[in-house]
CSV table of C-alpha atoms in Angstrom, one decimal:
chain,number,residue,atom,x,y,z
A,1,MET,CA,-48.8,-72.3,-35.2
A,2,GLU,CA,-52.5,-71.4,-35.0
A,3,ILE,CA,-51.7,-68.3,-32.8
A,4,HIS,CA,-49.0,-67.3,-35.3
A,5,ILE,CA,-51.4,-67.5,-38.2
A,6,GLY,CA,-54.1,-65.6,-36.3
A,7,ASP,CA,-51.6,-62.8,-35.5
A,8,ARG,CA,-50.6,-62.7,-39.1
A,9,VAL,CA,-54.3,-62.3,-40.2
A,10,ALA,CA,-54.8,-59.6,-37.7
A,11,ASP,CA,-51.8,-57.7,-39.0
A,12,VAL,CA,-53.0,-58.0,-42.6
A,13,THR,CA,-56.5,-56.8,-41.6
A,14,LEU,CA,-55.0,-53.8,-39.9
A,15,VAL,CA,-52.9,-52.9,-42.9
A,16,SER,CA,-55.9,-53.4,-45.2
A,17,LYS,CA,-58.0,-51.1,-43.0
A,18,GLU,CA,-55.3,-48.4,-43.0
A,19,GLY,CA,-54.9,-48.7,-46.8
A,20,ASN,CA,-58.6,-48.4,-47.3
A,21,LYS,CA,-58.6,-45.2,-45.1
């Protein structure tokens, strides 16, 4: 489950970065 949560956070961070750009 920890890995799944980490992957989810990474995805959100990527989306947030793209949105900021």
